């Protein structure tokens, strides 16, 4: 019978994988991480496009497992940029001596369960194999870049870049004619960041999003001191809050205020950093249509103030979805960029994109020539990475077949028929600040593996009944009126042909924590820990 090379094989050295590695090593397991990139960081390794930065507060996104780490790392800004984030993750890996367990440039192409030995055989693109008792895919939800199927993409003779695959070497955009396609969180960060450099910038927009100011600022020495002094209470809040943020949850409802008070309140919200505009808003802003419409009208007014040309302003205001229905982007100078004569807006709903040519992009209005095209067109969200890993569970069943109608999971941690396989931070994981939700899952995965070791169990596997119940519960919750998000990547709607199934945890963190606690109290039911 084949013996495993390692106890725990983690796929991906992003924020979740690094934490899983740390926890597994701490628990005394032999561990290996297989990472497709040449460095650590995952999302924050690949998304190194100009302007890439957190829109969660830096200290709420970083790790909380070590007070020393929290105290010694001084984030320079409330919302750190990608280079600083990458430095942080490298620091963590070196500080806790984790780098030696990571094999870089190793993309997993196949992972097959062997019932006889109760192990996984994992193969990477270089042909190397690793046999592991437990396989943890920390491959993230936003890790497979999506390129729309626009005819002629291979004909364009200029440079094409995707925000999610940005090269490590500097890209010279000086005096270049640049097109940015897509106006999600990535596109709206790129636009103002490259504006000064480029000769011209055309923004190809299909649907605008409800963008609000990030309101970033440096962290002052006084704030640094307060953060350190408040570590325990910050950690306690972040470990328990529904959203995984520090922003206080709005306590007033829309109907509690008069129009005048609302206006003043919205002005205050507009000045808040990041997700404060959503979390500290009226508690009913996402499900009371009057509240949502009122807040949207306020934001539309702001956009009209910021953008000088009223026709452009109108086109930048969403008219097909409510606030919160798509993931709201946060911006620094995005709307103002449209006041620069170098910048133009191409409204793809008025003039659809037809094809790429050798020299540029052709729409219904003709061809515009470019030197560089930036695809800010998003990701195969949720299941993209897992679908590309050649995963086969019991009886050779492919994960892609098991999930042909979309993912089914229990707590976004396991799926039936795939013993000893976990995917924290994957489909059905987050519904707020990702590292906090993913961290809850990592901790519980580790707890299960330790419990199996303690009782000499060879396999951990969730029951089909539990999986069906959880999956239908979150599907139902996600489709409750006003059924937010059905036109967004939350449901896989951005990738043609992908099953429309909710890909986040619609039940939220309290339910996740409640069911974890219940499982712990019930001998880990509905996970079966068996000798085989
Ligand atoms: P995204 O939100 O999926 O946006 C993709 C954009 O590409 C959309 O504007 C979409 O338009 C457009 N698009 C797709 N296909 C197109 C086509 N055929 N023609 C023209 N436009 C097309 O992707 P993203 O901006 O990369 O952001 C993804 C997620 O990553 C975010 O929601 C966020 O969770 C995360 N992110 C976070 C940060 C941060 O923390 N600071 C920064 C960047 C990204 P439609 O809307 O019309 O489909």
Coordinates of C-alpha atoms and ligand atoms in Angstrom, one line a residue:
X1 CA 0.0 0.0 0.0
X2 CA 1.4 3.4 -1.0
X3 CA 2.5 5.5 1.9
X4 CA 1.9 9.3 1.7
X5 CA 4.9 11.6 1.1
X6 CA 3.2 14.2 3.3
X7 CA 0.3 14.4 5.7
X8 CA -1.1 17.6 4.3
X9 CA -0.7 19.0 0.8
X10 CA -2.0 22.5 0.3
X11 CA -2.6 23.9 -3.2
X12 CA -1.9 27.6 -3.4
X13 CA 0.3 30.0 -1.4
X14 CA -2.1 32.8 -1.2
X15 CA -3.5 34.3 2.0
X16 CA -5.5 31.2 2.8
X17 CA -2.9 28.6 1.8
X18 CA -0.2 30.3 3.8
X19 CA -2.4 30.2 6.9
X20 CA -3.4 26.6 6.3
X21 CA 0.4 25.8 6.0
X22 CA 1.1 27.6 9.2
X23 CA -1.7 25.8 11.1
X24 CA -0.7 22.4 9.7
X25 CA 2.9 22.9 10.7
X26 CA 1.9 24.1 14.1
X27 CA -0.1 21.0 14.6
X28 CA 2.9 18.9 13.8
X29 CA 2.0 17.6 10.3
X30 CA 4.4 17.2 7.5
X31 CA 3.2 19.6 4.9
X32 CA 3.8 20.7 1.3
X33 CA 2.4 23.6 -0.6
X34 CA 2.2 23.5 -4.4
X35 CA 2.0 26.9 -5.9
X36 CA 1.6 27.7 -9.6
X37 CA 3.3 31.1 -9.3
X38 CA 6.9 31.8 -8.8
X39 CA 6.2 33.6 -5.5
X40 CA 3.8 33.8 -2.6
X41 CA 0.6 35.9 -2.6
X42 CA -2.0 34.2 -4.7
X43 CA -4.4 36.8 -5.8
X44 CA -1.9 39.4 -4.6
X45 CA 0.9 37.9 -6.6
X46 CA -1.0 37.8 -9.9
X47 CA -3.0 41.0 -9.6
X48 CA -0.1 43.4 -9.7
X49 CA -1.7 45.8 -12.1
X50 CA -1.2 49.6 -11.5
X51 CA -3.6 50.7 -8.9
X52 CA -4.2 47.3 -7.3
X53 CA -4.8 47.8 -3.6
X54 CA -6.9 46.5 -0.7
X55 CA -10.4 47.8 -0.2
X56 CA -10.6 46.1 3.2
X57 CA -8.6 48.0 5.8
X58 CA -5.1 46.6 5.7
X59 CA -5.1 45.5 9.4
X60 CA -8.4 43.8 9.0
X61 CA -7.2 41.7 6.0
X62 CA -3.8 40.6 7.5
X63 CA -3.4 37.7 9.8
X64 CA -4.5 37.8 13.4
X65 CA -3.0 34.5 14.7
X66 CA 0.1 36.2 16.0
X67 CA 0.1 39.3 18.2
X68 CA 3.8 39.7 17.5
X69 CA 3.2 39.7 13.8
X70 CA 0.4 42.3 14.1
X71 CA 2.6 44.5 16.2
X72 CA 5.7 44.4 14.2
X73 CA 4.2 44.9 10.7
X74 CA 3.4 48.6 10.2
X75 CA 1.0 49.0 7.2
X76 CA 1.7 52.4 5.7
X77 CA -1.9 53.1 4.5
X78 CA -5.4 52.2 5.6
X79 CA -5.7 50.5 2.2
X80 CA -2.3 49.1 1.2
X81 CA -1.2 48.8 -2.4
X82 CA -0.3 45.5 -4.0
X83 CA 3.5 45.8 -3.6
X84 CA 3.2 46.3 0.2
X85 CA 0.7 43.4 0.4
X86 CA 3.1 41.1 -1.4
X87 CA 5.9 42.2 0.9
X88 CA 3.8 41.5 3.9
X89 CA 2.9 37.9 2.7
X90 CA 6.6 37.3 2.0
X91 CA 7.4 38.6 5.5
X92 CA 4.9 36.2 7.1
X93 CA 6.3 33.2 5.1
X94 CA 9.9 34.0 6.2
X95 CA 9.1 35.0 9.7
X96 CA 7.4 31.7 10.4
X97 CA 9.9 29.7 8.4
X98 CA 7.3 28.4 5.9
X99 CA 9.1 29.0 2.6
X100 CA 10.9 25.7 2.6
X101 CA 7.5 23.9 2.5
X102 CA 6.4 25.7 -0.7
X103 CA 7.2 24.4 -4.2
X104 CA 6.8 27.2 -6.6
X105 CA 6.1 27.0 -10.4
X106 CA 4.1 23.9 -9.6
X107 CA 0.6 23.9 -11.1
X108 CA -1.6 21.0 -10.1
X109 CA -3.0 19.3 -13.1
X110 CA -4.4 16.2 -11.5
X111 CA -5.4 14.9 -8.1
X112 CA -6.8 11.4 -7.8
X113 CA -8.2 9.7 -4.7
X114 CA -6.9 6.2 -3.9
X115 CA -9.4 4.3 -1.8
X116 CA -7.0 1.5 -1.0
X117 CA -4.3 3.7 0.7
X118 CA -6.7 6.5 1.6
X119 CA -4.4 9.1 0.0
X120 CA -4.5 11.5 -2.8
X121 CA -2.0 11.4 -5.7
X122 CA -1.3 14.9 -6.9
X123 CA 0.4 15.6 -10.2
X124 CA 1.9 19.0 -11.2
X125 CA 2.5 20.3 -14.7
X126 CA 6.2 19.3 -14.5
X127 CA 5.1 15.7 -14.1
X128 CA 6.1 15.5 -10.4
X129 CA 3.8 13.6 -8.1
X130 CA 3.0 13.9 -4.4
X131 CA 1.1 11.4 -2.4
X132 CA -0.8 13.0 0.5
X133 CA -3.2 12.0 3.2
X134 CA -5.1 15.3 3.1
X135 CA -5.5 17.6 0.1
X136 CA -6.4 21.2 0.9
X137 CA -7.2 23.4 -2.2
X138 CA -6.6 27.0 -1.1
X139 CA -7.0 28.0 -4.7
X140 CA -9.2 31.0 -4.1
X141 CA -12.3 32.2 -5.9
X142 CA -10.7 34.9 -8.1
X143 CA -7.8 33.0 -9.5
X144 CA -8.7 32.1 -13.1
X145 CA -8.8 35.2 -15.3
X146 CA -11.7 35.4 -17.7
X147 CA -11.2 36.6 -21.3
X148 CA -14.4 37.2 -23.2
X149 CA -14.7 35.4 -26.4
X150 CA -14.2 38.5 -28.6
X151 CA -13.3 37.5 -32.2
X152 CA -9.9 38.5 -33.4
X153 CA -8.1 38.5 -30.1
X154 CA -5.2 36.7 -31.6
X155 CA -5.0 39.2 -34.5
X156 CA -4.2 42.3 -32.4
X157 CA -0.5 43.1 -32.9
X158 CA -0.1 45.4 -29.8
X159 CA 0.2 44.3 -26.2
X160 CA -2.7 42.6 -24.4
X161 CA -2.7 42.3 -20.6
X162 CA -5.2 40.9 -18.1
X163 CA -5.3 42.6 -14.7
X164 CA -5.3 39.2 -13.1
X165 CA -2.2 38.1 -14.9
X166 CA -0.2 41.2 -14.9
X167 CA 3.5 40.7 -15.6
X168 CA 6.1 41.0 -12.9
X169 CA 8.4 43.1 -15.1
X170 CA 7.4 46.8 -15.4
X171 CA 5.1 47.5 -18.3
X172 CA 5.9 50.7 -20.2
X173 CA 2.7 52.5 -20.8
X174 CA 4.3 55.9 -21.3
X175 CA 2.7 57.8 -24.2
X176 CA 0.8 54.7 -25.3
X177 CA -2.8 54.6 -26.6
X178 CA -4.4 52.3 -24.0
X179 CA -7.8 50.7 -23.9
X180 CA -9.2 49.3 -20.6
X181 CA -12.1 46.8 -21.1
X182 CA -14.2 46.3 -18.0
X183 CA -15.3 48.5 -15.2
X184 CA -15.4 46.2 -12.2
X185 CA -13.2 46.7 -9.1
X186 CA -10.0 46.1 -11.1
X187 CA -10.8 48.3 -14.2
X188 CA -11.8 51.3 -12.1
X189 CA -8.5 51.0 -10.1
X190 CA -6.4 50.8 -13.2
X191 CA -7.9 53.8 -15.0
X192 CA -6.8 56.6 -12.7
X193 CA -3.5 54.8 -11.8
X194 CA -2.2 54.9 -15.4
X195 CA -3.8 58.2 -16.5
X196 CA -0.7 60.4 -16.1
X197 CA 1.5 58.1 -18.1
X198 CA -0.5 57.2 -21.1
X199 CA -1.1 59.2 -24.3
X200 CA -4.8 58.4 -24.3
X201 CA -7.1 56.1 -22.5
X202 CA -10.4 54.6 -23.7
X203 CA -12.6 52.9 -21.2
X204 CA -14.8 50.2 -22.7
X205 CA -17.8 49.9 -20.4
X206 CA -20.6 47.4 -20.7
X207 CA -22.4 48.0 -17.4
X208 CA -21.3 50.7 -14.9
X209 CA -21.0 49.8 -11.2
X210 CA -21.9 51.7 -8.1
X211 CA -18.4 53.1 -7.3
X212 CA -17.8 55.2 -4.2
X213 CA -14.6 56.8 -2.9
X214 CA -12.2 54.5 -1.1
X215 CA -11.1 57.4 1.1
X216 CA -7.6 56.0 1.7
X217 CA -5.0 57.7 3.8
X218 CA -1.7 57.0 5.5
X219 CA -1.8 55.5 8.9
X220 CA -0.5 58.1 11.3
X221 CA 1.9 57.2 14.2
X222 CA -0.9 57.8 16.6
X223 CA -3.2 55.4 14.7
X224 CA -0.4 52.9 14.6
X225 CA -0.1 53.1 18.4
X226 CA -3.8 52.8 18.8
X227 CA -4.0 49.7 16.6
X228 CA -1.4 48.0 18.7
X229 CA -3.0 49.0 21.9
X230 CA -6.4 47.7 20.7
X231 CA -5.1 44.5 19.2
X232 CA -7.2 42.2 21.4
X233 CA -10.5 44.1 20.9
X234 CA -9.8 44.4 17.1
X235 CA -9.2 40.7 16.9
X236 CA -12.3 39.9 18.9
X237 CA -14.5 42.1 16.6
X238 CA -13.0 40.7 13.4
X239 CA -13.3 37.1 14.6
X240 CA -17.0 37.5 15.3
X241 CA -18.5 40.2 13.2
X242 CA -20.8 39.1 10.4
X243 CA -18.9 41.0 7.7
X244 CA -15.4 40.4 9.1
X245 CA -14.8 44.2 9.1
X246 CA -14.5 46.8 11.9
X247 CA -17.1 49.1 10.4
X248 CA -20.0 49.4 12.8
X249 CA -23.2 47.9 11.6
X250 CA -25.9 50.4 10.8
X251 CA -28.6 50.4 13.4
X252 CA -31.1 52.8 12.0
X253 CA -33.6 51.9 9.3
X254 CA -34.4 54.0 6.3
X255 CA -37.8 54.9 7.7
X256 CA -36.3 56.2 11.0
X257 CA -35.0 59.4 9.4
X258 CA -36.5 62.4 7.6
X259 CA -35.2 63.4 4.1
X260 CA -33.0 66.1 5.6
X261 CA -31.4 63.8 8.1
X262 CA -30.9 61.2 5.4
X263 CA -29.1 63.6 3.2
X264 CA -26.7 64.5 6.0
X265 CA -26.2 60.8 6.8
X266 CA -25.4 60.0 3.2
X267 CA -22.9 62.8 3.2
X268 CA -21.2 61.3 6.2
X269 CA -21.3 57.8 4.6
X270 CA -19.7 59.2 1.4
X271 CA -16.7 60.3 3.5
X272 CA -16.3 56.9 5.3
X273 CA -13.5 54.6 4.2
X274 CA -14.2 51.6 2.0
X275 CA -17.1 49.2 2.9
X276 CA -18.3 51.6 5.6
X277 CA -20.8 52.9 3.0
X278 CA -22.4 49.5 2.9
X279 CA -22.0 48.2 6.4
X280 CA -22.8 51.4 8.3
X281 CA -25.6 52.4 5.9
X282 CA -29.3 52.0 6.9
X283 CA -29.5 48.3 8.0
X284 CA -32.2 47.8 5.4
X285 CA -30.4 49.4 2.5
X286 CA -29.9 46.1 0.6
X287 CA -33.4 44.7 1.0
X288 CA -35.7 47.7 1.3
X289 CA -36.2 49.0 -2.2
X290 CA -37.0 52.6 -1.0
X291 CA -33.8 52.7 1.0
X292 CA -31.8 51.3 -1.9
X293 CA -33.3 53.7 -4.4
X294 CA -32.7 56.7 -2.1
X295 CA -29.0 55.9 -1.5
X296 CA -28.6 55.2 -5.3
X297 CA -30.1 58.6 -6.1
X298 CA -27.6 60.2 -3.7
X299 CA -24.7 58.4 -5.3
X300 CA -25.9 59.4 -8.8
X301 CA -26.0 63.0 -7.6
X302 CA -22.4 62.7 -6.5
X303 CA -21.3 61.2 -9.8
X304 CA -23.0 64.1 -11.6
X305 CA -21.0 66.6 -9.4
X306 CA -17.7 64.8 -10.1
X307 CA -18.0 64.3 -13.8
X308 CA -18.3 67.6 -15.8
X309 CA -19.9 66.2 -19.0
X310 CA -23.5 65.4 -18.0
X311 CA -23.9 62.8 -20.8
X312 CA -20.7 61.0 -19.6
X313 CA -21.9 61.2 -16.0
X314 CA -25.3 59.7 -17.0
X315 CA -23.5 56.8 -18.7
X316 CA -21.4 56.1 -15.6
X317 CA -24.5 55.8 -13.4
X318 CA -25.8 52.2 -13.1
X319 CA -29.3 51.8 -14.4
X320 CA -29.7 48.0 -14.3
X321 CA -28.9 47.0 -10.7
X322 CA -29.3 48.1 -7.2
X323 CA -26.5 48.9 -4.7
X324 CA -25.1 45.7 -3.3
X325 CA -26.4 43.6 -6.1
X326 CA -23.0 43.5 -7.7
X327 CA -19.9 43.7 -5.5
X328 CA -19.3 47.5 -5.1
X329 CA -16.0 48.8 -6.2
X330 CA -14.1 51.6 -4.4
X331 CA -12.3 54.3 -6.3
X332 CA -9.7 57.0 -6.0
X333 CA -10.0 59.5 -8.8
X334 CA -12.0 57.3 -11.1
X335 CA -14.9 59.6 -11.9
X336 CA -12.6 62.6 -12.1
X337 CA -10.5 60.8 -14.7
X338 CA -13.3 61.4 -17.2
X339 CA -12.7 65.2 -17.0
X340 CA -9.3 64.7 -18.6
X341 CA -9.5 65.2 -22.3
X342 CA -7.2 62.2 -22.7
X343 CA -9.9 59.9 -21.4
X344 CA -12.9 58.7 -23.4
X345 CA -15.8 56.4 -22.6
X346 CA -17.0 53.8 -25.0
X347 CA -20.4 52.6 -24.0
X348 CA -20.7 49.1 -25.2
X349 CA -24.4 49.0 -24.7
X350 CA -24.7 51.7 -27.3
X351 CA -21.9 50.5 -29.6
X352 CA -21.2 46.8 -29.0
X353 CA -17.7 45.5 -29.5
X354 CA -17.5 43.5 -32.7
X355 CA -13.9 42.3 -32.8
X356 CA -10.3 43.0 -32.3
X357 CA -8.3 43.9 -35.4
X358 CA -4.6 44.0 -36.0
X359 CA -4.5 47.6 -34.8
X360 CA -7.3 48.0 -32.3
X361 CA -10.9 47.4 -31.3
X362 CA -13.8 47.5 -33.7
X363 CA -17.3 48.5 -32.4
X364 CA -20.4 49.4 -34.3
X365 CA -18.9 52.9 -34.7
X366 CA -15.7 51.7 -36.4
X367 CA -12.1 50.8 -35.4
X368 CA -10.1 52.6 -32.8
X369 CA -6.3 52.0 -32.8
X370 CA -4.4 51.1 -29.6
X371 CA -0.9 50.1 -28.5
X372 CA -2.1 48.3 -25.4
X373 CA -5.4 46.6 -24.5
X374 CA -6.0 45.9 -20.8
X375 CA -8.6 43.2 -20.1
X376 CA -10.2 44.0 -16.8
X377 CA -12.8 41.4 -17.5
X378 CA -12.8 39.5 -14.3
X379 CA -12.6 35.8 -13.3
X380 CA -14.2 32.4 -13.5
X381 CA -15.4 33.0 -10.0
X382 CA -15.7 30.4 -7.2
X383 CA -15.2 27.1 -9.0
X384 CA -12.7 28.2 -11.8
X385 CA -9.5 26.9 -10.2
X386 CA -11.0 23.7 -8.7
X387 CA -12.5 22.9 -12.1
X388 CA -9.0 22.9 -13.7
X389 CA -7.2 20.7 -11.3
X390 CA -8.3 17.3 -12.6
X391 CA -9.8 16.2 -9.3
X392 CA -11.3 12.7 -9.1
X393 CA -12.8 11.3 -5.9
X394 CA -14.2 7.9 -4.9
X395 CA -14.8 5.5 -7.8
X396 CA -13.0 7.9 -10.1
X397 CA -15.8 10.4 -10.1
X398 CA -14.6 13.8 -11.5
X399 CA -15.4 16.8 -9.3
X400 CA -16.5 18.5 -12.5
X401 CA -19.2 15.8 -13.0
X402 CA -20.2 15.9 -9.4
X403 CA -20.6 19.7 -9.8
X404 CA -22.0 19.7 -13.3
X405 CA -24.9 21.8 -12.1
X406 CA -22.7 24.1 -9.9
X407 CA -21.0 23.4 -6.6
X408 CA -22.6 21.6 -3.8
X409 CA -20.7 21.6 -0.5
X410 CA -21.1 21.4 3.2
X411 CA -20.1 24.8 4.8
X412 CA -17.9 25.4 1.7
X413 CA -15.4 23.1 3.3
X414 CA -16.0 19.6 1.8
X415 CA -18.1 17.8 -0.8
X416 CA -19.4 14.2 -0.5
X417 CA -17.5 11.5 -2.3
X418 CA -14.2 13.3 -2.0
X419 CA -12.7 12.1 1.3
X420 CA -9.9 14.0 2.9
X421 CA -10.3 16.9 0.4
X422 CA -11.0 20.4 1.7
X423 CA -11.3 23.8 -0.1
X424 CA -11.4 26.6 2.5
X425 CA -11.8 30.0 0.8
X426 CA -13.5 28.3 -2.2
X427 CA -17.1 28.1 -3.4
X428 CA -19.6 28.8 -0.6
X429 CA -16.9 30.4 1.5
X430 CA -17.0 34.1 2.0
X431 CA -19.8 36.7 2.3
X432 CA -17.6 39.5 3.7
X433 CA -14.0 40.2 4.3
X434 CA -12.5 37.1 2.7
X435 CA -9.5 36.3 5.1
X436 CA -11.8 36.3 8.1
X437 CA -14.3 33.8 6.7
X438 CA -11.5 31.7 5.1
X439 CA -9.6 31.7 8.4
X440 CA -12.7 30.2 10.2
X441 CA -12.7 27.4 7.6
X442 CA -9.0 26.8 7.8
X443 CA -9.2 26.5 11.6
X444 CA -12.0 24.0 11.4
X445 CA -10.3 22.0 8.6
X446 CA -7.3 21.7 10.9
X447 CA -9.4 20.8 13.8
X448 CA -11.0 17.9 11.8
X449 CA -7.6 16.6 10.7
X450 CA -6.2 16.7 14.2
X451 CA -9.4 14.9 15.5
X452 CA -8.8 12.2 12.8
X453 CA -5.2 11.8 13.9
X454 CA -6.2 11.6 17.6
X455 CA -8.6 8.8 17.0
X456 CA -6.6 7.0 14.3
X457 CA -9.1 7.7 11.6
X458 CA -7.9 7.5 8.0
X459 CA -10.6 9.4 6.3
X460 CA -12.8 12.5 6.8
X461 CA -15.9 12.8 4.6
X462 CA -19.1 14.7 4.8
X463 CA -22.4 13.1 4.3
X464 CA -24.5 13.6 1.1
X465 CA -27.5 14.6 3.2
X466 CA -25.6 17.4 5.0
X467 CA -24.2 18.6 1.7
X468 CA -27.7 18.7 0.0
X469 CA -29.2 20.5 3.0
X470 CA -26.6 23.2 3.2
X471 CA -26.4 23.7 -0.5
X472 CA -30.2 24.1 -0.9
X473 CA -30.3 26.3 2.1
X474 CA -27.8 28.8 0.7
X475 CA -29.3 28.6 -2.8
X476 CA -32.7 29.4 -1.3
X477 CA -31.3 32.3 0.8
X478 CA -29.5 33.8 -2.2
X479 CA -32.7 33.8 -4.2
X480 CA -34.9 35.3 -1.6
X481 CA -36.5 38.5 -2.9
X482 CA -35.0 40.9 -3.9
X483 CA -32.7 38.2 -5.1
X484 CA -29.6 40.3 -5.3
X485 CA -26.8 39.3 -7.6
X486 CA -28.5 37.0 -10.2
X487 CA -26.9 39.0 -13.0
X488 CA -23.4 39.0 -11.3
X489 CA -20.5 36.7 -11.0
X490 CA -21.9 35.7 -7.6
X491 CA -24.1 33.3 -9.6
X492 CA -21.5 32.7 -12.3
X493 CA -23.4 34.9 -14.7
X494 CA -20.3 36.5 -16.2
X495 CA -19.0 33.2 -17.8
X496 CA -21.1 32.0 -20.7
X497 CA -22.4 28.5 -20.2
X498 CA -21.6 28.3 -16.5
X499 CA -24.4 26.9 -14.3
X500 CA -26.2 29.7 -12.5
X501 CA -25.7 28.7 -8.9
X502 CA -24.9 30.9 -5.9
X503 CA -21.1 30.7 -5.3
X504 CA -20.9 32.5 -1.9
X505 CA -22.1 31.7 1.5
X506 CA -25.6 33.3 1.6
X507 CA -26.2 32.0 5.1
X508 CA -23.4 34.3 6.4
X509 CA -20.7 33.9 9.0
X510 CA -23.0 33.4 12.1
X511 CA -24.5 30.3 10.5
X512 CA -21.1 29.0 9.5
X513 CA -19.8 29.4 13.1
X514 CA -23.0 28.0 14.6
X515 CA -22.8 24.8 12.4
X516 CA -19.0 24.5 13.1
X517 CA -19.8 24.7 16.9
X518 CA -22.6 22.2 16.5
X519 CA -20.4 19.8 14.6
X520 CA -17.7 20.1 17.3
X521 CA -20.3 19.4 20.0
X522 CA -21.7 16.3 18.1
X523 CA -18.5 14.4 17.6
X524 CA -17.9 16.2 14.3
X525 CA -21.2 15.0 12.8
X526 CA -22.0 15.3 9.8
X527 CA -18.3 14.7 9.0
X528 CA -17.6 11.0 9.2
X529 CA -14.2 10.2 10.6
X530 CA -13.6 6.5 9.7
X531 CA -10.8 4.0 9.9
X532 CA -11.6 3.6 6.2
Ligands
LIG1 P1 -15.5 41.9 -12.5 O1 -16.0 42.6 -11.3 O2 -16.1 40.6 -12.8 O3 -15.6 43.0 -13.7 C1 -15.4 42.5 -15.0 C2 -15.7 43.7 -15.9 O4 -15.5 43.2 -17.2 C3 -17.2 44.1 -15.8 O5 -17.3 45.5 -16.0 C4 -17.8 43.4 -17.0 O6 -18.9 44.0 -17.5 C5 -16.7 43.5 -18.0 N1 -16.8 42.5 -19.1 C6 -16.9 41.2 -19.0 N2 -17.0 40.7 -20.2 C7 -17.0 41.7 -21.1 C8 -17.2 41.8 -22.5 N3 -17.4 40.7 -23.2 N4 -17.2 43.0 -23.0 C9 -17.0 44.1 -22.2 N5 -16.9 44.1 -20.9 C10 -16.9 42.9 -20.3 O7 -13.9 41.7 -12.4 P2 -12.8 42.5 -11.5 O8 -13.0 44.0 -11.8 O9 -11.5 41.9 -11.8 O10 -13.2 42.3 -10.0 C11 -13.5 40.9 -9.6 C12 -13.5 40.9 -8.1 O11 -12.2 40.9 -7.6 C13 -14.1 42.1 -7.4 O12 -15.5 42.1 -7.4 C14 -13.5 42.0 -6.1 O13 -14.2 41.1 -5.3 C15 -12.1 41.6 -6.4 N6 -11.2 42.7 -6.5 C16 -10.9 43.3 -5.3 C17 -10.1 44.4 -5.3 C18 -9.8 45.0 -4.0 O14 -9.9 44.4 -2.9 N7 -9.3 46.1 -3.9 C19 -9.6 44.9 -6.5 C20 -10.0 44.3 -7.7 C21 -10.8 43.2 -7.7 P3 -20.4 43.6 -17.1 O15 -20.6 44.1 -15.7 O16 -21.3 44.2 -18.0 O17 -20.4 42.1 -17.1

